[in-house]
Amino acid sequence: MKILNYGSLNVDHVYQMPAFVTAGETLSATDCATHTGGKGLNQSVALARAGAEVYHGGKIGADGETLRAFLEKAGVDCTFLRTDPGVPTGHAIIQVVPSGENCIMIYGGTNRMVSREEIDETLGHFSAGDYLLLQNEISNVDYLIEKGHEKGMITVLNPSPITAELLSYKNLGLLDWLIVNRGEAEALSGLAEDGDADGGKAKDPDAVLAALRTRYPRAGIVMTLGKHGAVCLRGGEKVTGRTYTYGKRVDTTGAGDTFTGYFLAGLARGLSLESCMELAGKAAGISITVAGAAVSIPDMETVLSSIPLE
Ligand code: RIB
C-alpha cells in the first residue's frame, strides 16, 4: 500500500528572537539559520523515517533543488515532484522564542501553482486503498480530496493552516481521516464561531470532538492537545495518547508534522491506534528538542530506543 503526500515544500528562514515581534516594533534576532521545511515536505520525511513507502507530489522552482535532494536522501520517492523554473520555491519566515514556540509567515510560490492537470496525471499512478495525505499549503486541495475519494484512496487531511478558503471547501465531508490540533479542531467544528459567547476561551476537548464527529461522521479524527497529549476517535473506538518529554523544548516547528507522519505510517502498517499514538507522540516529543523542522524528525530506530524523562 502506497502513500501519496501531495503537499508544500518551503525553505525556512528561522530567526531566534527574544520575543515575538509585534505591530510597530523592531527587534534584533539573536541568531538565524536556513532549514528545510514546508508542512508537506516535513510530513513526507516523517513518513519515510517511520518506514513508510511515500511518494511526494508537489512543485518547486529552480531554486528548490536542495528540497528535492533532502526528500530523496530521506527515502521519499520524488517522481511526482515537478519543477517550474519561472516561479520561486515557497518559503517561510519563522520566529522562534526561548520557550521554543514559533510564529510562521509563509510565501506560497510554487506551492500555489499545483494544477488540476498535474493532480489528475499524478493520481493516475495510484489505486483504491492507497493513502492520500494533504495539508493546506498548496493550491487545489479541495479538488485533491474529491479526486482521491473518487479513486477509492484513503484521504487524510491535516488542515493546517486553517484559512477562510479551507472552511469553504465542499469536499471535507468525504475525508477518511482528519488530523488536527486544538485550534484547527475548534475552527472546523464550528464551535469557534461561538467564541465571543464565552470570552473566546478554549472549548472542552470532548465537546469539540463531538461536534467534529457530527460534522464529519465518516472521518476518523485525531486531535493533538499540546502538553495534554492527543485523542483519537475511529468509529466507536476512542484512544488517548500522552505526551513524552525528552529534554529542553528548543523548537516546536514541525512537531505536528512529525506526529502526523508517524501516526499515518503506523496506520498504513496496520498497527493498533494505541501504537500509532505512542509512536507519533514519542517522535514529536523528540523533534522539539532539536532546532529546525525536517532536520529535527527522528528515525524509527531513535524513536523505538528512546527513553522519555516523563
Ligand atoms: O509545520 C511547520 C512548517 O510550517 C514549517 O516548516 C514551515 O515551512 C511551514 O510550512
mmCIF file of C-alpha atoms and ligand atoms in Angstrom:
data_model
loop_
_atom_site.group_PDB
_atom_site.id
_atom_site.type_symbol
_atom_site.label_atom_id
_atom_site.label_comp_id
_atom_site.label_asym_id
_atom_site.label_seq_id
_atom_site.Cartn_x
_atom_site.Cartn_y
_atom_site.Cartn_z
ATOM 1 C CA MET A 1 0.000 0.000 0.000
ATOM 2 C CA LYS A 2 1.439 3.330 -1.125
ATOM 3 C CA ILE A 3 1.151 6.775 0.468
ATOM 4 C CA LEU A 4 0.974 9.843 -1.769
ATOM 5 C CA ASN A 5 1.598 13.037 0.170
ATOM 6 C CA TYR A 6 0.617 15.972 -2.040
ATOM 7 C CA GLY A 7 1.980 18.977 -0.184
ATOM 8 C CA SER A 8 4.119 22.060 0.237
ATOM 9 C CA LEU A 9 7.885 22.423 0.257
ATOM 10 C CA ASN A 10 9.457 25.510 1.821
ATOM 11 C CA VAL A 11 12.833 26.964 2.534
ATOM 12 C CA ASP A 12 12.523 28.005 6.199
ATOM 13 C CA HIS A 13 14.354 31.167 7.276
ATOM 14 C CA VAL A 14 14.423 30.800 11.034
ATOM 15 C CA TYR A 15 15.166 33.670 13.443
ATOM 16 C CA GLN A 16 15.842 33.149 17.152
ATOM 17 C CA MET A 17 14.075 36.043 18.865
ATOM 18 C CA PRO A 18 13.998 37.299 22.464
ATOM 19 C CA ALA A 19 10.191 37.687 21.971
ATOM 20 C CA PHE A 20 7.737 37.712 19.050
ATOM 21 C CA VAL A 21 7.820 40.985 17.111
ATOM 22 C CA THR A 22 4.559 42.870 17.482
ATOM 23 C CA ALA A 23 2.986 45.606 15.335
ATOM 24 C CA GLY A 24 5.159 48.685 15.011
ATOM 25 C CA GLU A 25 8.095 47.056 16.820
ATOM 26 C CA THR A 26 11.647 46.313 15.626
ATOM 27 C CA LEU A 27 13.627 43.610 17.409
ATOM 28 C CA SER A 28 17.059 42.101 16.751
ATOM 29 C CA ALA A 29 17.330 38.346 16.230
ATOM 30 C CA THR A 30 19.957 36.620 18.347
ATOM 31 C CA ASP A 31 20.643 34.033 15.621
ATOM 32 C CA CYS A 32 19.347 32.925 12.229
ATOM 33 C CA ALA A 33 19.509 29.766 10.116
ATOM 34 C CA THR A 34 18.071 28.325 6.914
ATOM 35 C CA HIS A 35 16.321 24.956 7.180
ATOM 36 C CA THR A 36 14.340 22.553 5.010
ATOM 37 C CA GLY A 37 10.601 22.729 5.684
ATOM 38 C CA GLY A 38 7.051 23.047 4.482
ATOM 39 C CA LYS A 39 4.284 21.059 6.142
ATOM 40 C CA GLY A 40 4.131 18.723 3.154
ATOM 41 C CA LEU A 41 7.850 18.043 2.998
ATOM 42 C CA ASN A 42 8.101 17.609 6.785
ATOM 43 C CA GLN A 43 5.288 15.049 6.771
ATOM 44 C CA SER A 44 6.866 13.108 3.887
ATOM 45 C CA VAL A 45 10.140 12.989 5.795
ATOM 46 C CA ALA A 46 8.341 11.803 8.941
ATOM 47 C CA LEU A 47 6.542 9.082 6.957
ATOM 48 C CA ALA A 48 9.790 7.894 5.382
ATOM 49 C CA ARG A 49 11.722 7.947 8.674
ATOM 50 C CA ALA A 50 8.873 5.942 10.203
ATOM 51 C CA GLY A 51 9.421 3.319 7.487
ATOM 52 C CA ALA A 52 6.508 4.042 5.105
ATOM 53 C CA GLU A 53 6.579 3.856 1.288
ATOM 54 C CA VAL A 54 5.926 7.516 0.489
ATOM 55 C CA TYR A 55 5.650 9.497 -2.739
ATOM 56 C CA HIS A 56 5.739 13.294 -2.610
ATOM 57 C CA GLY A 57 3.558 15.254 -5.043
ATOM 58 C CA GLY A 58 4.160 18.991 -5.331
ATOM 59 C CA LYS A 59 6.151 21.710 -7.023
ATOM 60 C CA ILE A 60 9.430 23.590 -6.550
ATOM 61 C CA GLY A 61 11.180 26.344 -8.524
ATOM 62 C CA ALA A 62 14.663 26.258 -9.990
ATOM 63 C CA ASP A 63 15.874 27.415 -6.550
ATOM 64 C CA GLY A 64 14.329 24.417 -4.764
ATOM 65 C CA GLU A 65 16.624 21.554 -5.752
ATOM 66 C CA THR A 66 18.020 21.274 -2.214
ATOM 67 C CA LEU A 67 14.489 20.390 -1.053
ATOM 68 C CA ARG A 68 14.242 17.592 -3.606
ATOM 69 C CA ALA A 69 17.666 16.319 -2.554
ATOM 70 C CA PHE A 70 16.625 16.361 1.126
ATOM 71 C CA LEU A 71 13.481 14.321 0.384
ATOM 72 C CA GLU A 72 15.375 11.801 -1.736
ATOM 73 C CA LYS A 73 18.045 11.366 0.933
ATOM 74 C CA ALA A 74 15.280 10.699 3.478
ATOM 75 C CA GLY A 75 13.935 7.916 1.229
ATOM 76 C CA VAL A 76 10.950 9.740 -0.283
ATOM 77 C CA ASP A 77 10.079 8.972 -3.943
ATOM 78 C CA CYS A 78 10.079 12.295 -5.852
ATOM 79 C CA THR A 79 8.757 11.020 -9.206
ATOM 80 C CA PHE A 80 5.732 13.324 -8.838
ATOM 81 C CA LEU A 81 7.625 16.397 -7.653
ATOM 82 C CA ARG A 82 7.555 18.887 -10.525
ATOM 83 C CA THR A 83 9.730 21.946 -11.206
ATOM 84 C CA ASP A 84 8.529 25.302 -12.550
ATOM 85 C CA PRO A 85 11.686 27.274 -13.348
ATOM 86 C CA GLY A 86 9.706 30.529 -13.728
ATOM 87 C CA VAL A 87 8.340 30.708 -10.162
ATOM 88 C CA PRO A 88 10.233 30.906 -6.846
ATOM 89 C CA THR A 89 10.007 27.995 -4.417
ATOM 90 C CA GLY A 90 7.808 28.535 -1.361
ATOM 91 C CA HIS A 91 9.441 29.875 1.755
ATOM 92 C CA ALA A 92 8.680 30.613 5.382
ATOM 93 C CA ILE A 93 9.877 33.285 7.785
ATOM 94 C CA ILE A 94 9.845 31.750 11.260
ATOM 95 C CA GLN A 95 10.384 33.439 14.617
ATOM 96 C CA VAL A 96 11.346 31.109 17.472
ATOM 97 C CA VAL A 97 11.337 32.438 21.051
ATOM 98 C CA PRO A 98 13.232 30.997 24.063
ATOM 99 C CA SER A 99 10.221 28.863 25.122
ATOM 100 C CA GLY A 100 10.526 27.011 21.770
ATOM 101 C CA GLU A 101 7.232 28.400 20.433
ATOM 102 C CA ASN A 102 7.100 29.777 16.915
ATOM 103 C CA CYS A 103 5.299 32.237 14.718
ATOM 104 C CA ILE A 104 5.283 31.476 10.970
ATOM 105 C CA MET A 105 4.728 33.564 7.844
ATOM 106 C CA ILE A 106 4.572 31.634 4.556
ATOM 107 C CA TYR A 107 5.014 32.699 0.950
ATOM 108 C CA GLY A 108 3.382 30.100 -1.334
ATOM 109 C CA GLY A 109 5.469 30.441 -4.513
ATOM 110 C CA THR A 110 5.365 27.169 -6.486
ATOM 111 C CA ASN A 111 3.194 25.558 -3.784
ATOM 112 C CA ARG A 112 0.311 27.673 -5.096
ATOM 113 C CA MET A 113 0.943 26.604 -8.721
ATOM 114 C CA VAL A 114 -0.185 22.957 -8.370
ATOM 115 C CA SER A 115 -2.694 22.476 -11.204
ATOM 116 C CA ARG A 116 -5.648 20.152 -11.721
ATOM 117 C CA GLU A 117 -3.954 18.602 -14.780
ATOM 118 C CA GLU A 118 -0.899 17.700 -12.705
ATOM 119 C CA ILE A 119 -3.111 16.267 -9.988
ATOM 120 C CA ASP A 120 -5.049 14.119 -12.497
ATOM 121 C CA GLU A 121 -1.804 12.827 -14.011
ATOM 122 C CA THR A 122 -0.293 12.022 -10.612
ATOM 123 C CA LEU A 123 -3.379 10.326 -9.168
ATOM 124 C CA GLY A 124 -3.398 8.096 -12.274
ATOM 125 C CA HIS A 125 -0.415 6.274 -10.735
ATOM 126 C CA PHE A 126 -2.296 5.352 -7.540
ATOM 127 C CA SER A 127 -5.126 2.944 -6.769
ATOM 128 C CA ALA A 128 -8.015 2.293 -4.421
ATOM 129 C CA GLY A 129 -6.685 1.554 -0.940
ATOM 130 C CA ASP A 130 -3.605 3.774 -1.295
ATOM 131 C CA TYR A 131 -3.408 6.724 1.098
ATOM 132 C CA LEU A 132 -3.609 10.376 0.011
ATOM 133 C CA LEU A 133 -2.241 12.791 2.635
ATOM 134 C CA LEU A 134 -2.888 16.534 2.350
ATOM 135 C CA GLN A 135 -2.223 19.741 4.278
ATOM 136 C CA ASN A 136 -3.427 23.248 3.382
ATOM 137 C CA GLU A 137 -0.387 24.976 1.884
ATOM 138 C CA ILE A 138 -0.883 24.146 -1.827
ATOM 139 C CA SER A 139 -3.479 25.059 -4.447
ATOM 140 C CA ASN A 140 -6.410 22.764 -5.346
ATOM 141 C CA VAL A 141 -6.670 20.910 -2.024
ATOM 142 C CA ASP A 142 -10.459 20.560 -2.321
ATOM 143 C CA TYR A 143 -10.045 19.106 -5.824
ATOM 144 C CA LEU A 144 -7.473 16.626 -4.494
ATOM 145 C CA ILE A 145 -9.916 15.445 -1.817
ATOM 146 C CA GLU A 146 -12.653 14.955 -4.426
ATOM 147 C CA LYS A 147 -10.467 13.089 -6.926
ATOM 148 C CA GLY A 148 -8.697 10.972 -4.291
ATOM 149 C CA HIS A 149 -12.061 9.932 -2.865
ATOM 150 C CA GLU A 150 -13.395 9.144 -6.360
ATOM 151 C CA LYS A 151 -10.473 6.741 -6.877
ATOM 152 C CA GLY A 152 -11.141 4.993 -3.572
ATOM 153 C CA MET A 153 -7.966 6.311 -1.944
ATOM 154 C CA ILE A 154 -7.957 6.744 1.843
ATOM 155 C CA THR A 155 -7.969 10.528 2.161
ATOM 156 C CA VAL A 156 -6.274 12.165 5.149
ATOM 157 C CA LEU A 157 -6.229 15.923 5.793
ATOM 158 C CA ASN A 158 -4.111 17.854 8.252
ATOM 159 C CA PRO A 159 -5.983 21.168 7.749
ATOM 160 C CA SER A 160 -3.025 23.356 8.538
ATOM 161 C CA PRO A 161 -3.024 26.293 8.319
ATOM 162 C CA ILE A 162 -6.747 26.963 8.753
ATOM 163 C CA THR A 163 -7.889 29.584 6.241
ATOM 164 C CA ALA A 164 -11.250 31.043 5.241
ATOM 165 C CA GLU A 165 -10.816 29.220 1.913
ATOM 166 C CA LEU A 166 -10.375 25.873 3.685
ATOM 167 C CA LEU A 167 -13.514 26.393 5.740
ATOM 168 C CA SER A 168 -15.427 26.832 2.472
ATOM 169 C CA TYR A 169 -14.169 23.577 0.863
ATOM 170 C CA LYS A 170 -17.089 21.476 -0.393
ATOM 171 C CA ASN A 171 -15.435 18.078 -0.025
ATOM 172 C CA LEU A 172 -14.322 17.952 3.627
ATOM 173 C CA GLY A 173 -17.186 15.556 4.337
ATOM 174 C CA LEU A 174 -15.547 12.963 2.030
ATOM 175 C CA LEU A 175 -12.412 12.678 4.185
ATOM 176 C CA ASP A 176 -11.463 9.387 5.827
ATOM 177 C CA TRP A 177 -9.176 10.975 8.434
ATOM 178 C CA LEU A 178 -8.725 14.408 9.962
ATOM 179 C CA ILE A 179 -5.563 15.098 11.955
ATOM 180 C CA VAL A 180 -5.970 18.405 13.783
ATOM 181 C CA ASN A 181 -4.581 20.435 16.628
ATOM 182 C CA ARG A 182 -6.959 22.011 19.093
ATOM 183 C CA GLY A 183 -7.333 25.343 17.269
ATOM 184 C CA GLU A 184 -7.919 23.637 13.932
ATOM 185 C CA ALA A 185 -10.458 21.303 15.545
ATOM 186 C CA GLU A 186 -12.376 24.226 17.031
ATOM 187 C CA ALA A 187 -12.421 26.089 13.709
ATOM 188 C CA LEU A 188 -13.610 23.030 11.763
ATOM 189 C CA SER A 189 -16.183 22.041 14.371
ATOM 190 C CA GLY A 190 -17.958 25.387 14.092
ATOM 191 C CA LEU A 191 -17.605 25.931 17.853
ATOM 192 C CA ALA A 192 -15.024 28.701 17.323
ATOM 193 C CA GLU A 193 -17.843 30.766 15.772
ATOM 194 C CA ASP A 194 -19.377 30.996 19.280
ATOM 195 C CA GLY A 195 -16.028 32.274 20.578
ATOM 196 C CA ASP A 196 -17.360 35.539 21.953
ATOM 197 C CA ALA A 197 -20.122 33.887 23.947
ATOM 198 C CA ASP A 198 -17.583 32.530 26.453
ATOM 199 C CA GLY A 199 -14.940 35.218 26.099
ATOM 200 C CA GLY A 200 -13.034 33.206 23.466
ATOM 201 C CA LYS A 201 -11.889 30.552 25.997
ATOM 202 C CA ALA A 202 -10.601 27.180 24.711
ATOM 203 C CA LYS A 203 -13.505 24.778 24.346
ATOM 204 C CA ASP A 204 -13.862 21.483 26.175
ATOM 205 C CA PRO A 205 -11.990 18.911 24.017
ATOM 206 C CA ASP A 206 -14.814 16.371 24.325
ATOM 207 C CA ALA A 207 -17.337 18.938 23.077
ATOM 208 C CA VAL A 208 -15.046 19.794 20.164
ATOM 209 C CA LEU A 209 -14.606 16.120 19.272
ATOM 210 C CA ALA A 210 -18.353 15.508 19.470
ATOM 211 C CA ALA A 211 -19.027 18.499 17.190
ATOM 212 C CA LEU A 212 -16.391 17.316 14.706
ATOM 213 C CA ARG A 213 -17.878 13.827 14.699
ATOM 214 C CA THR A 214 -21.312 15.280 13.936
ATOM 215 C CA ARG A 215 -19.958 17.373 11.056
ATOM 216 C CA TYR A 216 -17.673 14.678 9.623
ATOM 217 C CA PRO A 217 -19.315 11.364 10.551
ATOM 218 C CA ARG A 218 -17.259 9.183 8.168
ATOM 219 C CA ALA A 219 -13.850 10.507 9.297
ATOM 220 C CA GLY A 220 -11.517 9.080 11.918
ATOM 221 C CA ILE A 221 -10.310 12.034 13.974
ATOM 222 C CA VAL A 222 -7.009 12.628 15.729
ATOM 223 C CA MET A 223 -6.813 15.779 17.853
ATOM 224 C CA THR A 224 -3.484 16.815 19.370
ATOM 225 C CA LEU A 225 -3.705 18.745 22.630
ATOM 226 C CA GLY A 226 -0.177 20.068 23.199
ATOM 227 C CA LYS A 227 1.079 19.117 26.671
ATOM 228 C CA HIS A 228 -2.191 17.238 27.306
ATOM 229 C CA GLY A 229 -1.377 14.575 24.693
ATOM 230 C CA ALA A 230 -3.792 13.585 21.956
ATOM 231 C CA VAL A 231 -7.066 11.778 21.435
ATOM 232 C CA CYS A 232 -8.225 9.607 18.545
ATOM 233 C CA LEU A 233 -11.745 8.603 17.559
ATOM 234 C CA ARG A 234 -12.393 5.921 14.924
ATOM 235 C CA GLY A 235 -15.906 4.527 14.696
ATOM 236 C CA GLY A 236 -16.807 3.538 18.260
ATOM 237 C CA GLU A 237 -13.148 3.360 19.341
ATOM 238 C CA LYS A 238 -11.579 6.148 21.436
ATOM 239 C CA VAL A 239 -7.883 6.134 22.317
ATOM 240 C CA THR A 240 -5.982 8.743 24.305
ATOM 241 C CA GLY A 241 -2.261 9.359 23.955
ATOM 242 C CA ARG A 242 0.126 11.075 26.361
ATOM 243 C CA THR A 243 2.993 13.486 25.762
ATOM 244 C CA TYR A 244 6.602 12.337 26.035
ATOM 245 C CA THR A 245 9.322 14.668 27.316
ATOM 246 C CA TYR A 246 12.958 14.144 26.366
ATOM 247 C CA GLY A 247 14.625 17.380 27.476
ATOM 248 C CA LYS A 248 14.527 21.098 26.869
ATOM 249 C CA ARG A 249 11.909 22.325 24.397
ATOM 250 C CA VAL A 250 14.138 24.026 21.822
ATOM 251 C CA ASP A 251 11.878 24.481 18.780
ATOM 252 C CA THR A 252 8.323 23.211 18.260
ATOM 253 C CA THR A 253 8.411 23.865 14.481
ATOM 254 C CA GLY A 254 7.458 20.657 12.668
ATOM 255 C CA ALA A 255 6.302 18.768 15.794
ATOM 256 C CA GLY A 256 2.756 18.483 14.443
ATOM 257 C CA ASP A 257 4.118 17.299 11.095
ATOM 258 C CA THR A 258 6.231 14.671 12.848
ATOM 259 C CA PHE A 259 3.156 13.457 14.747
ATOM 260 C CA THR A 260 1.063 13.286 11.564
ATOM 261 C CA GLY A 261 3.687 11.374 9.567
ATOM 262 C CA TYR A 262 4.353 8.834 12.319
ATOM 263 C CA PHE A 263 0.654 8.344 13.057
ATOM 264 C CA LEU A 264 -0.175 7.716 9.401
ATOM 265 C CA ALA A 265 2.818 5.424 8.858
ATOM 266 C CA GLY A 266 1.557 3.300 11.766
ATOM 267 C CA LEU A 267 -1.978 3.264 10.389
ATOM 268 C CA ALA A 268 -0.741 2.181 6.944
ATOM 269 C CA ARG A 269 1.230 -0.673 8.581
ATOM 270 C CA GLY A 270 -1.946 -1.838 10.324
ATOM 271 C CA LEU A 271 -0.716 -1.017 13.852
ATOM 272 C CA SER A 272 -3.248 -0.555 16.650
ATOM 273 C CA LEU A 273 -4.386 3.005 17.335
ATOM 274 C CA GLU A 274 -2.603 2.808 20.725
ATOM 275 C CA SER A 275 0.713 2.032 18.984
ATOM 276 C CA CYS A 276 0.170 4.719 16.334
ATOM 277 C CA MET A 277 -0.466 7.299 19.068
ATOM 278 C CA GLU A 278 2.523 6.187 21.137
ATOM 279 C CA LEU A 279 4.987 6.261 18.229
ATOM 280 C CA ALA A 280 3.644 9.608 16.999
ATOM 281 C CA GLY A 281 3.779 11.141 20.484
ATOM 282 C CA LYS A 282 7.350 9.951 21.064
ATOM 283 C CA ALA A 283 8.586 11.125 17.642
ATOM 284 C CA ALA A 284 7.018 14.567 18.164
ATOM 285 C CA GLY A 285 8.489 14.750 21.681
ATOM 286 C CA ILE A 286 11.982 14.070 20.339
ATOM 287 C CA SER A 287 11.577 16.533 17.451
ATOM 288 C CA ILE A 288 11.067 19.536 19.729
ATOM 289 C CA THR A 289 14.460 19.035 21.382
ATOM 290 C CA VAL A 290 16.197 19.893 18.083
ATOM 291 C CA ALA A 291 16.139 23.196 16.142
ATOM 292 C CA GLY A 292 14.553 23.215 12.667
ATOM 293 C CA ALA A 293 11.646 21.389 11.062
ATOM 294 C CA ALA A 294 12.530 18.448 8.763
ATOM 295 C CA VAL A 295 16.003 18.109 10.241
ATOM 296 C CA SER A 296 14.523 17.524 13.715
ATOM 297 C CA ILE A 297 12.401 14.489 12.732
ATOM 298 C CA PRO A 298 13.835 11.307 14.280
ATOM 299 C CA ASP A 299 14.083 7.933 12.541
ATOM 300 C CA MET A 300 12.203 4.879 13.806
ATOM 301 C CA GLU A 301 15.270 3.359 15.470
ATOM 302 C CA THR A 302 15.719 6.503 17.561
ATOM 303 C CA VAL A 303 12.030 6.532 18.499
ATOM 304 C CA LEU A 304 11.976 2.863 19.477
ATOM 305 C CA SER A 305 15.105 3.129 21.630
ATOM 306 C CA SER A 306 14.117 6.449 23.236
ATOM 307 C CA ILE A 307 13.613 6.714 26.982
ATOM 308 C CA PRO A 308 11.347 9.641 27.904
ATOM 309 C CA LEU A 309 12.043 11.658 31.062
ATOM 310 C CA GLU A 310 8.334 11.567 31.909
HETATM 311 O O1 RIB B 1 4.757 22.952 10.232
HETATM 312 C C1 RIB B 1 5.963 23.641 10.141
HETATM 313 C C2 RIB B 1 6.143 24.210 8.756
HETATM 314 O O2 RIB B 1 5.157 25.188 8.523
HETATM 315 C C3 RIB B 1 7.451 24.921 8.522
HETATM 316 O O3 RIB B 1 8.469 24.035 8.103
HETATM 317 C C4 RIB B 1 7.096 25.993 7.510
HETATM 318 O O4 RIB B 1 7.685 25.825 6.269
HETATM 319 C C5 RIB B 1 5.576 25.991 7.432
HETATM 320 O O5 RIB B 1 5.118 25.367 6.303
#
